[in-house]
CSV table of C-alpha atoms and ligand atoms in Angstrom, one decimal:
chain,number,residue,atom,x,y,z
A,67,UNK,CA,116.3,107.2,136.3
A,68,UNK,CA,117.7,110.6,137.1
A,69,UNK,CA,119.0,112.4,134.1
A,70,UNK,CA,121.2,115.5,133.9
A,71,UNK,CA,120.9,118.3,131.3
A,72,UNK,CA,123.8,116.8,129.3
A,73,UNK,CA,123.2,116.2,125.5
A,74,UNK,CA,123.5,112.4,126.0
A,75,UNK,CA,120.9,112.4,128.9
A,76,UNK,CA,118.5,114.6,126.9
A,77,UNK,CA,118.8,112.2,124.0
A,78,UNK,CA,118.0,109.3,126.3
A,79,UNK,CA,115.0,111.1,127.7
A,80,UNK,CA,113.7,112.0,124.2
A,81,UNK,CA,114.1,108.4,123.1
A,82,UNK,CA,111.8,107.3,126.0
A,83,UNK,CA,109.2,109.9,124.8
A,84,UNK,CA,109.5,108.5,121.2
A,85,UNK,CA,109.0,105.0,122.6
A,86,UNK,CA,105.7,106.1,124.2
A,87,UNK,CA,106.9,106.5,127.8
A,88,UNK,CA,106.5,109.2,130.4
A,89,UNK,CA,109.4,111.5,131.4
A,90,UNK,CA,109.4,114.2,134.0
A,91,UNK,CA,110.9,117.5,132.8
A,92,UNK,CA,111.6,120.8,134.5
A,93,UNK,CA,109.8,123.9,133.3
A,94,UNK,CA,110.0,127.5,134.7
A,95,UNK,CA,106.7,126.9,136.6
A,96,UNK,CA,106.7,123.4,138.0
A,97,UNK,CA,107.9,120.0,136.8
A,98,UNK,CA,105.7,118.3,134.1
A,99,UNK,CA,105.0,114.6,133.5
A,100,UNK,CA,105.6,114.6,129.7
A,101,UNK,CA,104.5,112.2,127.0
A,102,UNK,CA,104.0,112.4,123.2
A,103,UNK,CA,100.8,114.4,122.9
A,104,UNK,CA,100.0,112.7,119.5
A,105,UNK,CA,100.0,109.2,121.0
A,106,UNK,CA,96.8,108.2,122.9
A,107,UNK,CA,98.6,105.2,124.4
A,108,UNK,CA,101.5,107.3,125.7
A,109,UNK,CA,99.1,110.0,127.1
A,110,UNK,CA,97.1,107.3,129.0
A,111,UNK,CA,100.2,106.4,130.9
A,112,UNK,CA,100.3,110.0,132.3
A,113,UNK,CA,96.8,109.6,133.6
A,114,UNK,CA,97.6,106.2,135.1
A,115,UNK,CA,100.8,107.4,136.8
A,116,UNK,CA,99.1,110.5,138.4
A,117,UNK,CA,95.8,108.8,139.2
A,118,UNK,CA,94.3,111.7,137.4
A,119,UNK,CA,90.6,111.7,136.6
A,120,UNK,CA,90.0,111.1,132.9
A,121,UNK,CA,87.8,114.3,132.7
A,122,UNK,CA,90.8,116.6,133.4
A,123,UNK,CA,92.5,117.7,130.1
A,124,UNK,CA,96.3,118.2,129.7
A,125,UNK,CA,98.3,121.1,128.4
A,126,UNK,CA,100.2,120.5,125.1
A,127,UNK,CA,103.7,122.0,125.2
A,128,UNK,CA,105.3,123.2,122.0
A,129,UNK,CA,108.7,124.7,121.2
A,130,UNK,CA,107.9,127.2,118.4
A,131,UNK,CA,105.0,129.6,118.2
A,132,UNK,CA,104.4,128.5,114.6
A,133,UNK,CA,103.4,125.0,115.8
A,134,UNK,CA,100.2,126.4,117.3
A,135,UNK,CA,98.3,126.1,113.9
A,136,UNK,CA,99.0,122.4,113.7
A,137,UNK,CA,97.0,121.7,116.9
A,138,UNK,CA,94.5,124.6,117.3
A,139,UNK,CA,92.5,127.2,115.5
A,140,UNK,CA,94.3,130.3,116.5
A,141,UNK,CA,93.0,133.9,116.5
A,142,UNK,CA,94.6,137.3,116.7
A,143,UNK,CA,94.3,137.3,120.5
A,144,UNK,CA,96.3,134.1,120.6
A,145,UNK,CA,98.9,135.5,118.3
A,146,UNK,CA,99.3,138.6,120.4
A,147,UNK,CA,99.5,136.6,123.7
A,148,UNK,CA,102.2,134.4,122.1
A,149,UNK,CA,104.2,137.5,120.9
A,150,UNK,CA,104.0,139.1,124.4
A,151,UNK,CA,104.4,136.2,126.8
A,152,UNK,CA,105.9,133.2,125.0
A,153,UNK,CA,108.2,131.5,125.9
A,154,UNK,CA,106.8,131.8,129.4
A,155,UNK,CA,104.4,130.8,132.1
A,156,UNK,CA,101.2,131.3,130.0
A,157,UNK,CA,98.8,128.7,128.7
A,158,UNK,CA,95.8,129.5,126.5
A,159,UNK,CA,92.9,127.5,125.4
A,160,UNK,CA,91.7,127.4,121.8
A,161,UNK,CA,89.4,125.2,119.6
A,162,UNK,CA,91.3,122.1,118.9
A,163,UNK,CA,92.2,120.4,115.6
A,164,UNK,CA,91.9,116.7,115.0
A,165,UNK,CA,95.6,116.2,115.4
A,166,UNK,CA,95.1,116.3,119.1
A,167,UNK,CA,93.7,112.9,120.4
A,168,UNK,CA,90.6,113.3,122.6
A,169,UNK,CA,92.3,111.7,125.6
A,170,UNK,CA,94.5,114.8,125.8
A,171,UNK,CA,91.6,117.2,125.8
A,172,UNK,CA,89.5,114.8,128.0
A,173,UNK,CA,86.8,114.7,125.3
A,174,UNK,CA,86.5,118.5,125.0
A,175,UNK,CA,86.8,120.2,121.6
A,176,UNK,CA,89.4,122.6,122.9
A,177,UNK,CA,93.1,122.3,123.6
A,178,UNK,CA,95.4,124.1,126.0
A,179,UNK,CA,98.8,125.2,124.5
A,180,UNK,CA,102.0,126.5,126.2
A,181,UNK,CA,105.5,127.3,125.0
A,182,UNK,CA,107.6,127.0,128.2
A,183,UNK,CA,110.6,129.2,128.9
A,184,UNK,CA,112.8,126.5,130.5
A,185,UNK,CA,115.8,125.6,128.3
A,186,UNK,CA,115.6,121.9,129.2
A,187,UNK,CA,111.9,121.7,128.4
A,188,UNK,CA,112.5,123.3,125.0
A,189,UNK,CA,115.5,121.1,124.2
A,190,UNK,CA,113.4,118.0,125.1
A,191,UNK,CA,110.5,119.0,122.9
A,192,UNK,CA,112.8,119.7,120.0
A,193,UNK,CA,114.8,116.5,120.5
A,194,UNK,CA,111.7,114.3,120.8
A,195,UNK,CA,110.2,116.0,117.7
A,196,UNK,CA,106.7,115.9,119.0
A,197,UNK,CA,104.5,118.2,121.1
A,198,UNK,CA,104.5,117.1,124.8
A,199,UNK,CA,101.3,116.6,126.8
A,200,UNK,CA,102.3,117.4,130.4
A,201,UNK,CA,100.4,118.0,133.6
A,202,UNK,CA,102.2,119.1,136.7
A,203,UNK,CA,104.3,116.3,138.1
A,204,UNK,CA,102.5,115.3,141.3
A,205,UNK,CA,100.1,112.6,142.4
A,206,UNK,CA,96.6,113.9,141.6
A,207,UNK,CA,95.4,116.3,144.3
A,208,UNK,CA,98.9,116.8,145.9
A,209,UNK,CA,101.1,119.9,145.7
A,210,UNK,CA,102.8,120.2,142.3
A,211,UNK,CA,106.5,119.0,142.2
A,212,UNK,CA,109.0,121.9,141.9
A,213,UNK,CA,112.2,119.8,142.3
A,214,UNK,CA,113.4,116.5,140.8
A,215,UNK,CA,113.4,115.1,144.3
A,216,UNK,CA,109.6,115.9,144.7
A,217,UNK,CA,109.0,114.1,141.5
A,218,UNK,CA,111.0,111.0,142.5
A,219,UNK,CA,109.2,110.9,145.8
A,220,UNK,CA,105.8,110.8,144.0
A,221,UNK,CA,106.6,108.5,141.1
A,222,UNK,CA,109.7,106.5,141.9
A,223,UNK,CA,109.4,103.6,139.3
A,224,UNK,CA,106.1,104.7,137.8
A,225,UNK,CA,107.8,106.8,135.0
A,226,UNK,CA,110.9,106.3,132.8
A,227,UNK,CA,112.8,109.0,134.6
A,228,UNK,CA,113.3,112.7,135.6
A,229,UNK,CA,115.5,115.3,134.1
A,230,UNK,CA,117.0,117.3,137.0
A,231,UNK,CA,116.8,121.0,136.3
A,232,UNK,CA,117.1,122.2,139.9
A,233,UNK,CA,114.3,124.1,141.6
A,234,UNK,CA,111.7,125.8,139.4
A,235,UNK,CA,112.0,129.6,139.4
A,236,UNK,CA,108.2,130.4,139.5
A,237,UNK,CA,107.1,127.4,141.6
A,238,UNK,CA,103.4,127.8,140.7
A,239,UNK,CA,101.8,126.5,137.5
A,240,UNK,CA,101.2,128.7,134.5
A,241,UNK,CA,98.5,131.3,134.0
A,242,UNK,CA,95.6,129.7,132.0
A,243,UNK,CA,93.4,131.9,129.8
A,244,UNK,CA,90.4,130.6,127.8
A,245,UNK,CA,90.0,132.1,124.3
A,246,UNK,CA,86.9,130.0,123.5
A,247,UNK,CA,84.4,132.9,123.9
A,248,UNK,CA,84.3,136.5,122.7
A,249,UNK,CA,85.5,137.6,126.0
A,250,UNK,CA,88.7,135.9,127.2
A,251,UNK,CA,88.5,134.3,130.7
A,252,UNK,CA,91.3,133.9,133.2
A,253,UNK,CA,90.8,130.3,134.5
A,254,UNK,CA,94.0,130.0,136.6
A,255,UNK,CA,96.2,132.9,137.8
A,256,UNK,CA,99.9,132.5,137.6
A,257,UNK,CA,103.1,134.5,137.2
A,258,UNK,CA,101.7,136.3,134.1
A,259,UNK,CA,99.3,138.5,136.0
A,260,UNK,CA,95.8,139.8,135.2
A,261,UNK,CA,97.3,143.3,135.0
A,262,UNK,CA,99.8,142.2,132.3
A,263,UNK,CA,97.1,140.2,130.4
A,264,UNK,CA,94.8,143.3,130.3
A,265,UNK,CA,97.5,145.2,128.4
A,266,UNK,CA,96.7,142.7,125.5
A,267,UNK,CA,93.2,141.6,126.5
A,268,UNK,CA,91.5,144.7,127.9
A,269,UNK,CA,88.1,142.8,128.3
A,270,UNK,CA,89.6,139.9,130.3
A,271,UNK,CA,87.2,138.4,132.8
A,272,UNK,CA,88.4,136.5,135.9
A,273,UNK,CA,86.5,133.2,136.4
A,274,UNK,CA,84.5,133.0,139.6
A,275,UNK,CA,86.3,129.8,140.6
A,276,UNK,CA,89.7,131.7,140.8
A,277,UNK,CA,88.7,133.3,144.2
A,278,UNK,CA,85.7,131.3,145.4
A,279,UNK,CA,84.3,127.9,145.6
A,280,UNK,CA,82.1,126.9,142.7
A,281,UNK,CA,78.4,126.5,143.6
A,282,UNK,CA,76.9,123.2,142.4
A,283,UNK,CA,74.8,125.0,139.8
A,284,UNK,CA,77.8,126.9,138.3
A,285,UNK,CA,79.2,125.8,135.0
A,286,UNK,CA,82.8,124.4,135.3
A,287,UNK,CA,84.9,126.2,132.7
A,288,UNK,CA,88.0,124.2,133.5
A,289,UNK,CA,87.7,120.7,134.9
A,290,UNK,CA,90.9,121.2,137.0
A,291,UNK,CA,89.2,123.9,139.0
A,292,UNK,CA,86.6,121.4,140.3
A,293,UNK,CA,89.0,118.8,141.6
A,294,UNK,CA,90.6,118.8,145.1
A,295,UNK,CA,94.1,120.2,144.6
A,296,UNK,CA,97.4,121.1,146.2
A,297,UNK,CA,96.2,119.6,149.5
A,298,UNK,CA,98.5,118.3,152.2
A,299,UNK,CA,97.5,115.2,154.1
A,300,UNK,CA,96.6,117.1,157.3
A,301,UNK,CA,93.5,119.4,157.7
A,302,UNK,CA,94.7,122.8,156.5
A,303,UNK,CA,93.2,126.1,157.5
A,304,UNK,CA,94.1,129.5,156.0
A,305,UNK,CA,94.4,132.5,158.3
A,306,UNK,CA,94.4,136.1,156.9
A,307,UNK,CA,95.9,138.8,159.1
A,308,UNK,CA,99.0,140.0,160.9
A,309,UNK,CA,100.9,137.3,162.8
A,310,UNK,CA,100.0,138.7,166.3
A,311,UNK,CA,96.3,138.5,165.4
A,312,UNK,CA,96.6,135.0,163.8
A,313,UNK,CA,98.4,133.7,166.9
A,314,UNK,CA,95.7,135.1,169.2
A,315,UNK,CA,93.1,133.3,167.0
A,316,UNK,CA,95.1,130.0,167.3
A,317,UNK,CA,95.1,130.4,171.1
A,318,UNK,CA,91.3,130.2,171.0
A,319,UNK,CA,91.4,126.9,169.3
A,320,UNK,CA,93.3,124.8,171.8
A,321,UNK,CA,96.3,124.1,169.6
A,322,UNK,CA,98.2,121.0,170.4
A,323,UNK,CA,101.9,120.0,170.0
A,324,UNK,CA,101.3,118.3,166.7
A,325,UNK,CA,99.7,121.3,165.1
A,326,UNK,CA,101.8,123.2,162.5
A,327,UNK,CA,102.1,126.8,161.3
A,328,UNK,CA,103.2,127.8,157.9
A,329,UNK,CA,104.1,131.5,158.1
A,330,UNK,CA,106.2,134.1,156.3
A,331,UNK,CA,110.0,134.3,156.8
A,332,UNK,CA,110.9,136.3,159.9
A,333,UNK,CA,107.5,135.8,161.5
A,334,UNK,CA,108.3,132.4,163.1
A,335,UNK,CA,108.8,134.1,166.5
A,336,UNK,CA,105.1,134.9,166.8
A,337,UNK,CA,104.1,131.2,166.9
A,338,UNK,CA,104.9,129.0,169.9
A,339,UNK,CA,104.1,125.7,168.2
A,340,UNK,CA,106.6,122.9,167.6
A,341,UNK,CA,106.3,122.7,163.8
A,342,UNK,CA,106.9,125.9,162.0
A,343,UNK,CA,107.7,126.2,158.3
A,344,UNK,CA,108.0,129.3,156.1
A,345,UNK,CA,107.1,130.1,152.5
A,346,UNK,CA,108.7,133.4,151.3
A,347,UNK,CA,108.3,136.9,152.7
A,348,UNK,CA,105.2,138.9,153.5
A,349,UNK,CA,104.6,141.4,150.7
A,350,UNK,CA,106.7,139.4,148.2
A,351,UNK,CA,104.3,136.9,146.5
A,352,UNK,CA,107.1,135.9,144.0
A,353,UNK,CA,109.1,134.4,146.9
A,354,UNK,CA,105.9,132.9,148.3
A,355,UNK,CA,105.0,131.2,145.0
A,356,UNK,CA,108.5,129.8,144.6
A,357,UNK,CA,108.5,128.1,148.0
A,358,UNK,CA,104.9,127.2,148.7
A,359,UNK,CA,104.7,123.7,147.3
A,360,UNK,CA,108.1,122.7,148.8
A,361,UNK,CA,106.9,124.0,152.2
A,362,UNK,CA,103.6,122.1,152.0
A,363,UNK,CA,105.5,118.9,151.1
A,364,UNK,CA,108.0,119.5,154.0
A,365,UNK,CA,105.0,119.8,156.4
A,366,UNK,CA,103.5,116.6,155.1
A,367,UNK,CA,106.6,114.7,156.0
A,368,UNK,CA,106.4,116.0,159.6
A,369,UNK,CA,102.8,114.5,159.8
A,370,UNK,CA,101.2,117.4,161.7
A,371,UNK,CA,97.7,117.1,163.1
A,372,UNK,CA,96.5,120.4,161.5
A,373,UNK,CA,98.2,123.1,159.4
A,374,UNK,CA,97.5,126.7,159.9
A,375,UNK,CA,98.7,128.8,157.0
A,376,UNK,CA,99.3,132.6,157.3
A,377,UNK,CA,97.9,134.1,154.2
A,378,UNK,CA,97.9,137.6,152.7
A,379,UNK,CA,95.6,138.7,149.8
A,380,UNK,CA,97.4,140.8,147.3
A,381,UNK,CA,97.1,141.6,143.6
A,382,UNK,CA,99.5,140.5,140.8
A,383,UNK,CA,101.3,137.3,141.5
A,384,UNK,CA,99.6,137.4,144.9
A,385,UNK,CA,96.4,136.3,143.3
A,386,UNK,CA,98.1,133.1,142.1
A,387,UNK,CA,99.4,132.3,145.6
A,388,UNK,CA,96.0,133.0,147.1
A,389,UNK,CA,94.3,130.8,144.6
A,390,UNK,CA,96.5,127.8,145.4
A,391,UNK,CA,96.2,128.3,149.1
A,392,UNK,CA,92.4,128.5,148.9
A,393,UNK,CA,92.4,125.0,147.3
A,394,UNK,CA,95.1,123.7,149.7
A,395,UNK,CA,92.8,124.7,152.5
A,396,UNK,CA,89.7,123.4,150.8
A,397,UNK,CA,88.4,127.0,150.9
A,398,UNK,CA,88.6,127.2,154.8
A,399,UNK,CA,90.0,130.7,155.0
A,400,UNK,CA,89.6,132.7,158.2
A,401,UNK,CA,90.0,136.5,158.3
A,402,UNK,CA,91.4,136.9,161.8
A,403,UNK,CA,91.4,140.7,161.6
A,404,UNK,CA,87.6,140.5,161.5
A,405,UNK,CA,87.3,138.4,164.6
A,406,UNK,CA,86.5,140.8,167.4
A,407,UNK,CA,87.5,140.2,171.0
A,408,UNK,CA,90.8,138.4,170.4
B,1943,TXA,O1,102.7,125.4,134.5
B,1943,TXA,C1,102.0,124.5,134.0
B,1943,TXA,O2,101.0,124.8,133.4
B,1943,TXA,C2,102.4,123.0,134.2
B,1943,TXA,C3,103.7,122.8,133.5
B,1943,TXA,C4,104.1,121.3,133.5
B,1943,TXA,O3,103.5,123.3,132.2
B,1943,TXA,N1,101.3,122.2,133.9
B,1943,TXA,C5,100.2,122.1,134.6
B,1943,TXA,O4,99.3,121.2,134.1
B,1943,TXA,O5,99.9,122.7,135.6
B,1943,TXA,P1,98.0,120.7,134.9
B,1943,TXA,O6,97.5,119.6,134.1
B,1943,TXA,O7,98.4,120.4,136.3
B,1943,TXA,O8,97.0,121.9,134.9
B,1943,TXA,C6,96.4,122.2,133.7
B,1943,TXA,C7,95.1,123.0,134.0
B,1943,TXA,C8,94.1,122.0,134.6
B,1943,TXA,O9,93.4,122.8,135.5
B,1943,TXA,C9,93.2,121.7,133.4
B,1943,TXA,O10,91.9,121.4,133.8
B,1943,TXA,C10,93.3,122.9,132.6
B,1943,TXA,O11,94.6,123.4,132.7
B,1943,TXA,N2,93.0,122.6,131.1
B,1943,TXA,C11,93.8,121.9,130.3
B,1943,TXA,N3,93.2,121.8,129.1
B,1943,TXA,C12,92.0,122.5,129.2
B,1943,TXA,C13,90.9,122.7,128.3
B,1943,TXA,N4,90.9,122.3,127.0
B,1943,TXA,N5,89.8,123.4,128.7
B,1943,TXA,C14,89.8,123.9,130.0
B,1943,TXA,N6,90.8,123.7,130.9
B,1943,TXA,C15,91.9,123.0,130.5
B,1944,MG,MG1,98.3,120.1,138.3
């Protein structure tokens, strides 16, 4: 079922939630696969539809900041973050209350909370009258869905329906911050940047897993960071550097017709390969974030042999784009500017 944002359609979608079914909703970050967070049976359907490992907890979406106290033990840092960044693309993790079933938190004694900024998501939560557990709307391991069409492609008849809210304006999932320890930890970068967070949380630490592969001995702070993620079907290799340098590097690899390049807008001319896709502009991570998952999905459809992605490493929202690309490339990131003799 494809619903519009009309009142009648929102009511129909909310009814499905109340009946314990799964509905895909747009948020400002990515689409979410939503179900009643207070119903273990309903939440299990999300895990089934996604093929999501049971050890990976879900974010609980609320519509008013005051609802936080029903589900978590808040502290002043959470209150400040909510005042500054909600509604918006920020999730924080707090000790959970018993109202949240353990299937939502994957057995952990914490819960992730978010108050999204998308009007359709807010209307759905209010109409359903319950908090909504919602992971990104993609098959587990695949790029997150950022349009209703992406969601339909992944789930077709596996869910009750999708509310079409057009393309998501951020395109990357929310920033996730853990408030479980004395020092807050950034677990997943997003459109709320470390620089913005430090205005409120000056002692914020960035988890090692944000920018590097976890060593086997390292403690996993967030289960989602340990799973394969955002990966296209084809082998994907990240290439840092200017386009001329990246193309010189590709020429050393015996590229074939079926290899693809994902580059920045306006840089297509540097790459003489048959499959070229773009994701935003160099120097503009906001545009990159908005288009990245759509571009990865487009490439998948063309069934390339390998995908070479042009990457730049920048601060702010750039950290979020880099973090997703590291995972899409299974941490294969080549700095072509450091290869001498090209
Ligand atoms: O933008 C978003 O956050 C989207 C939209 C739909 O709101 N949702 C989303 O959910 O990206 P998901 O499930 O794809 O990613 C949630 C991340 C996962 O990495 C998960 O492991 C982590 O948050 N997480 C959730 N609860 C947690 C907890 N209690 N402790 C640590 N990490 C947690
Ligand atoms: Mg996800």
